Coordinates of C-alpha atoms in Angstrom, one line a residue:
M1298 CA 9.8 24.6 6.7
V1299 CA 12.2 21.7 6.9
S1300 CA 13.9 20.4 3.7
H1301 CA 15.1 16.9 3.0
G1302 CA 18.0 16.0 0.7
F1303 CA 19.3 12.6 -0.4
V1304 CA 23.0 11.8 -0.7
L1305 CA 23.6 10.0 -4.0
P1306 CA 25.6 6.8 -3.8
T1307 CA 28.5 8.0 -5.9
R1308 CA 31.0 5.9 -4.0
G1309 CA 28.7 2.9 -3.9
V1310 CA 28.7 2.5 -7.6
V1311 CA 32.5 2.4 -7.6
L1312 CA 32.6 -0.2 -4.8
S1313 CA 29.9 -2.4 -6.2
A1314 CA 31.0 -2.6 -9.9
D1315 CA 33.7 -4.9 -11.4
D1316 CA 34.4 -3.0 -14.6
S1317 CA 33.7 0.3 -16.3
L1318 CA 30.7 -1.0 -18.3
E1319 CA 29.0 -2.2 -15.1
Q1320 CA 29.9 1.1 -13.4
A1321 CA 28.2 3.0 -16.3
A1322 CA 25.1 0.9 -15.9
R1323 CA 25.0 1.5 -12.2
V1324 CA 25.5 5.2 -12.6
D1325 CA 22.5 5.4 -14.8
S1326 CA 20.2 3.4 -12.5
E1327 CA 21.7 4.1 -9.0
V1328 CA 22.7 7.7 -9.4
I1329 CA 20.8 9.4 -12.2
G1330 CA 17.8 7.1 -11.7
L1331 CA 17.7 7.6 -7.9
A1332 CA 18.0 11.4 -8.3
R1333 CA 14.9 11.3 -10.5
R1334 CA 13.2 9.0 -7.9
A1335 CA 14.1 11.3 -5.0
E1336 CA 12.6 14.3 -6.8
A1337 CA 9.4 12.3 -7.6
L1338 CA 9.1 11.3 -4.0
G1339 CA 9.2 15.0 -2.9
F1340 CA 12.8 15.3 -1.7
D1341 CA 14.1 18.9 -1.9
G1342 CA 17.7 18.1 -2.9
V1343 CA 20.2 15.6 -4.0
W1344 CA 23.8 15.8 -2.8
A1345 CA 27.1 14.3 -3.9
G1346 CA 30.2 13.6 -1.8
D1347 CA 33.8 14.2 -2.8
S1348 CA 37.1 12.4 -2.8
V1349 CA 39.8 12.1 -5.5
L1350 CA 42.1 9.4 -4.1
A1351 CA 41.3 8.6 -0.5
K1352 CA 37.8 7.2 -1.2
P1353 CA 37.4 6.8 -4.9
R1354 CA 34.0 7.9 -6.3
L1355 CA 32.3 9.8 -9.1
E1356 CA 33.5 13.4 -9.4
P1357 CA 30.7 15.4 -7.7
L1358 CA 30.3 18.5 -10.0
S1359 CA 30.3 16.3 -13.2
T1360 CA 27.7 14.1 -11.5
L1361 CA 25.5 17.0 -10.5
A1362 CA 25.7 18.4 -14.0
A1363 CA 24.3 15.1 -15.3
V1364 CA 21.7 15.1 -12.6
A1365 CA 20.7 18.6 -13.6
G1366 CA 19.6 17.4 -17.0
A1367 CA 17.6 14.6 -15.5
T1368 CA 15.7 16.6 -12.9
E1369 CA 13.7 19.9 -12.8
S1370 CA 13.6 21.5 -9.3
V1371 CA 15.8 19.7 -6.7
T1372 CA 18.7 21.5 -5.2
L1373 CA 22.0 20.1 -6.4
G1374 CA 24.4 20.0 -3.5
S1375 CA 27.9 18.9 -2.6
A1376 CA 28.2 17.2 0.8
V1377 CA 31.0 17.9 1.0
Y1378 CA 33.3 19.2 -1.7
L1379 CA 37.0 19.7 -1.1
P1380 CA 37.9 22.7 -3.3
Q1381 CA 41.5 22.9 -2.0
L1382 CA 42.3 19.7 -4.0
R1383 CA 41.8 21.7 -7.2
N1384 CA 42.9 25.0 -8.7
P1385 CA 40.2 27.6 -7.7
V1386 CA 39.9 28.9 -11.3
H1387 CA 38.8 25.5 -12.4
V1388 CA 36.4 25.2 -9.4
A1389 CA 34.9 28.6 -10.2
H1390 CA 34.5 27.6 -13.9
Q1391 CA 32.9 24.3 -13.1
T1392 CA 30.6 25.5 -10.4
A1393 CA 29.4 28.5 -12.5
T1394 CA 28.7 26.0 -15.3
V1395 CA 26.7 23.6 -13.2
D1396 CA 24.7 26.5 -11.8
Q1397 CA 24.0 27.7 -15.3
V1398 CA 22.9 24.4 -16.7
S1399 CA 20.8 23.7 -13.7
G1400 CA 19.0 27.0 -13.7
G1401 CA 20.6 28.2 -10.4
R1402 CA 20.2 25.1 -8.3
L1403 CA 23.7 24.5 -7.1
A1404 CA 24.6 24.6 -3.4
L1405 CA 28.2 24.2 -2.3
G1406 CA 29.0 22.4 0.9
V1407 CA 32.7 22.8 1.5
G1408 CA 35.2 21.3 4.0
V1409 CA 38.8 20.4 4.5
G1410 CA 38.4 16.6 4.7
V1411 CA 39.3 14.3 7.6
G1412 CA 40.0 10.7 8.2
S1413 CA 42.3 8.0 6.9
G1414 CA 43.9 8.5 3.6
V1415 CA 43.1 12.2 3.4
A1416 CA 46.6 13.4 4.4
T1417 CA 48.1 11.1 1.7
E1418 CA 45.5 12.4 -0.8
H1419 CA 46.6 16.0 -0.2
D1420 CA 50.2 15.1 -0.4
Q1421 CA 49.8 13.3 -3.7
L1422 CA 47.9 16.3 -5.1
D1423 CA 50.6 18.6 -3.9
V1424 CA 48.4 20.4 -1.3
P1425 CA 50.0 20.9 2.1
Y1426 CA 47.8 18.9 4.4
D1427 CA 48.6 21.0 7.5
R1428 CA 47.7 24.1 5.6
R1429 CA 44.6 22.8 3.8
G1430 CA 42.3 25.1 5.6
A1431 CA 44.3 28.2 4.6
V1432 CA 44.4 26.9 1.0
L1433 CA 40.6 26.4 1.1
D1434 CA 40.0 29.9 2.4
E1435 CA 42.2 31.6 -0.2
G1436 CA 40.6 29.5 -2.9
L1437 CA 37.1 30.3 -1.8
E1438 CA 37.9 34.0 -2.0
I1439 CA 39.1 33.6 -5.6
I1440 CA 36.1 31.5 -6.5
E1441 CA 33.7 34.1 -5.2
G1442 CA 35.6 36.8 -7.0
L1443 CA 35.5 34.9 -10.3
W1444 CA 31.7 34.5 -9.8
G1445 CA 31.5 38.3 -9.8
D1446 CA 31.5 40.9 -12.6
E1447 CA 35.1 42.1 -12.3
P1448 CA 38.4 40.5 -13.3
V1449 CA 40.3 39.0 -10.4
S1450 CA 43.9 39.8 -9.5
V1451 CA 45.5 37.9 -6.5
D1452 CA 49.0 37.8 -5.1
G1453 CA 48.3 35.3 -2.3
E1454 CA 50.2 32.7 -0.3
F1455 CA 49.1 29.9 -2.6
F1456 CA 47.8 31.4 -5.8
E1457 CA 48.6 34.3 -8.2
L1458 CA 46.2 35.7 -10.8
E1459 CA 46.2 38.8 -12.9
D1460 CA 43.0 40.1 -14.4
A1461 CA 41.5 36.6 -14.5
D1462 CA 37.9 36.2 -15.8
I1463 CA 36.1 32.9 -16.5
G1464 CA 33.6 34.7 -18.7
I1465 CA 30.4 33.1 -17.2
R1466 CA 28.6 33.8 -14.0
P1467 CA 26.3 31.7 -11.8
C1468 CA 22.6 31.9 -12.7
G1469 CA 21.2 34.8 -10.7
S1470 CA 22.6 34.7 -7.1
P1471 CA 25.9 32.9 -6.3
P1472 CA 25.4 29.4 -5.0
P1473 CA 25.1 29.3 -1.2
V1474 CA 28.2 28.1 0.6
Y1475 CA 27.7 25.7 3.5
I1476 CA 30.5 25.4 6.0
A1477 CA 31.0 21.8 6.9
S1478 CA 32.5 21.4 10.4
A1479 CA 31.5 19.2 13.3
T1480 CA 34.2 20.8 15.5
F1481 CA 32.1 22.6 18.0
D1482 CA 32.4 22.8 21.8
P1483 CA 29.5 24.4 23.8
R1484 CA 32.1 26.0 26.1
D1485 CA 34.7 27.1 23.6
G1486 CA 32.6 27.5 20.4
F1487 CA 34.1 27.0 17.0
P1488 CA 37.8 27.0 16.1
R1489 CA 39.1 30.4 14.9
Q1490 CA 39.4 29.3 11.3
I1491 CA 35.8 28.0 11.2
R1492 CA 34.6 31.2 12.8
D1493 CA 36.5 33.3 10.2
R1494 CA 35.1 31.1 7.3
M1495 CA 31.5 31.5 8.6
A1496 CA 31.9 35.2 9.1
A1497 CA 33.4 35.8 5.6
R1498 CA 31.2 33.6 3.4
G1499 CA 29.1 31.1 5.2
D1500 CA 25.5 30.8 4.1
G1501 CA 24.9 27.7 6.2
W1502 CA 26.4 25.2 8.6
L1503 CA 26.6 21.5 7.7
P1504 CA 27.9 19.3 10.5
I1505 CA 27.6 15.6 11.2
G1506 CA 27.5 13.3 14.2
M1507 CA 26.4 15.5 17.1
S1508 CA 23.6 15.5 19.6
A1509 CA 20.5 17.7 19.1
E1510 CA 21.5 19.7 22.2
M1511 CA 24.9 20.4 20.8
Y1512 CA 23.5 21.3 17.4
E1513 CA 21.1 23.8 18.9
A1514 CA 24.0 25.5 20.7
G1515 CA 26.1 25.4 17.5
I1516 CA 23.6 26.9 15.1
E1517 CA 22.9 29.7 17.6
R1518 CA 26.6 30.5 17.9
A1519 CA 27.0 30.3 14.1
R1520 CA 24.3 32.9 13.5
E1521 CA 25.9 35.1 16.1
I1522 CA 29.2 35.0 14.2
V1523 CA 27.4 35.9 11.0
A1524 CA 25.5 38.8 12.6
D1525 CA 28.7 40.1 14.3
A1526 CA 30.3 40.2 10.8
G1527 CA 27.6 42.5 9.7
R1528 CA 25.7 40.0 7.5
D1529 CA 22.1 38.9 7.6
A1530 CA 22.0 35.9 10.0
S1531 CA 18.3 35.3 9.5
S1532 CA 19.0 33.6 6.1
F1533 CA 21.9 31.5 7.5
D1534 CA 20.7 27.9 6.9
G1535 CA 20.9 25.3 9.6
A1536 CA 21.7 22.0 7.7
Y1537 CA 22.7 18.6 9.1
Y1538 CA 24.3 15.6 7.5
Q1539 CA 23.1 12.3 8.9
D1540 CA 23.2 8.5 8.2
V1541 CA 19.8 6.7 8.3
V1542 CA 18.7 3.1 8.0
I1543 CA 15.0 2.2 8.4
A1544 CA 14.3 -1.4 9.4
E1545 CA 11.9 -3.4 11.6
T1546 CA 14.2 -3.2 14.6
E1547 CA 17.1 -1.1 15.7
A1548 CA 19.4 -4.1 15.7
A1549 CA 18.6 -4.9 12.1
A1550 CA 19.1 -1.3 11.0
I1551 CA 22.5 -1.0 12.9
E1552 CA 23.7 -4.2 11.4
Q1553 CA 22.9 -3.0 7.9
A1554 CA 24.7 0.3 8.6
R1555 CA 27.7 -1.4 10.2
T1556 CA 28.2 -3.6 7.1
F1557 CA 27.9 -0.6 4.8
L1558 CA 30.3 1.6 6.9
E1559 CA 33.0 -1.0 7.4
R1560 CA 33.1 -1.5 3.7
Y1561 CA 32.9 2.2 2.9
Y1562 CA 35.6 3.1 5.4
P1563 CA 37.8 -0.1 5.7
S1564 CA 40.4 1.7 7.8
W1565 CA 37.9 2.2 10.6
G1566 CA 38.0 -1.5 11.5
E1567 CA 35.1 -3.1 13.4
L1568 CA 32.4 -0.7 14.6
S1569 CA 30.4 -1.0 17.8
D1570 CA 26.7 -0.3 18.0
D1571 CA 27.4 3.0 19.6
D1572 CA 29.9 3.9 16.8
V1573 CA 27.0 3.5 14.3
R1574 CA 24.3 5.0 16.5
K1575 CA 26.0 8.3 17.0
R1576 CA 26.0 9.0 13.2
G1577 CA 22.2 9.3 12.8
A1578 CA 18.9 7.4 13.1
F1579 CA 18.6 3.6 12.9
G1580 CA 15.5 1.5 13.5
P1581 CA 11.7 1.5 12.8
P1582 CA 10.0 4.4 11.2
S1583 CA 8.8 5.8 14.6
V1584 CA 12.5 6.0 15.8
V1585 CA 13.5 7.9 12.6
A1586 CA 10.5 10.2 12.9
D1587 CA 11.3 11.0 16.5
H1588 CA 15.0 11.7 15.6
L1589 CA 13.9 14.1 12.8
E1590 CA 11.5 15.9 15.1
R1591 CA 14.2 16.4 17.8
Y1592 CA 16.7 17.8 15.4
A1593 CA 14.2 20.0 13.7
D1594 CA 13.3 21.4 17.1
A1595 CA 17.0 22.0 17.7
G1596 CA 17.1 24.2 14.6
V1597 CA 17.8 21.9 11.6
E1598 CA 16.2 23.3 8.6
N1599 CA 17.8 21.2 5.9
F1600 CA 18.5 17.5 6.5
V1601 CA 21.1 15.9 4.2
T1602 CA 20.5 12.2 4.5
R1603 CA 22.8 9.3 3.5
F1604 CA 21.2 5.8 3.6
T1605 CA 23.9 3.5 4.9
A1606 CA 22.2 0.4 3.5
S1607 CA 22.6 -1.6 0.3
D1608 CA 19.0 -1.1 -1.0
Q1609 CA 19.0 2.7 -1.6
R1610 CA 15.6 2.6 -3.5
E1611 CA 13.9 0.9 -0.6
Q1612 CA 15.3 3.3 1.9
L1613 CA 14.3 6.3 -0.2
Q1614 CA 10.7 5.1 -0.2
R1615 CA 10.6 4.3 3.5
F1616 CA 12.1 7.6 4.4
A1617 CA 9.7 9.5 2.2
D1618 CA 6.8 7.7 3.9
V1619 CA 8.2 8.8 7.3
V1620 CA 8.5 12.4 6.2
A1621 CA 5.0 12.4 4.7

């Protein structure tokens, strides 16, 4: 069965508010309130993006902890979280706490971060940008160790620990870890570091911006990697991050998305229709429904949808109508 998740506008509330009091009001209505609304409309999850300096927004784990108290059953996911920007002990502590307070609902989409400002962000946080994948992998190993029952000792390239124990554990099973990477070539497959990350700890794949045909080839290869590592590939989740705008015409939907994206990513400059179109589905409900069907047929089991439009509540309702 296909699941649908909604990406909370945790950057939008920062961009659209003039001061902290207005931000607080928008957080209540446009983040917490929309999470409640998504659950009421039958969405299976709510997700929060991450950036510390490159694209300022609400901190994702704190946000998901607040959403946990306002919802009952939705998955609380990060799409995507950048663990390498923090000490892994803190990340293990925070994620275990969110999983505890939510009753085991946390899902952790992780990636290295790309795009304008990300290199500077890493430099300012004293993380070597060209080694960020290695920092991520060493950190994930520590995080998963601290989620376990035994104290953790590490003498690594980036971190050193001796008998470290955060004292709490995730609620039940550890949170699933989704490997966020759109770097896949049908001929060459995944880069080595992504293959190793999937083999070691991937519970799912979470790419963005690829054709249904490429996705189908990618999820098949990802499951082969997991199986070759001696793990159960049948439970490896095929997720997909997408942008969506529903409007009366494709032109109107693309224009809304272009306005949103050019403000959200000012360094991108002017976007063409094709620049927007390749990121997801834009147009009347029938166009969005066809898009969802094609990607579900290609193997997507878990759609993580961001509405690149100013009226998030309207888009939530219209998308729920399409899914229904």
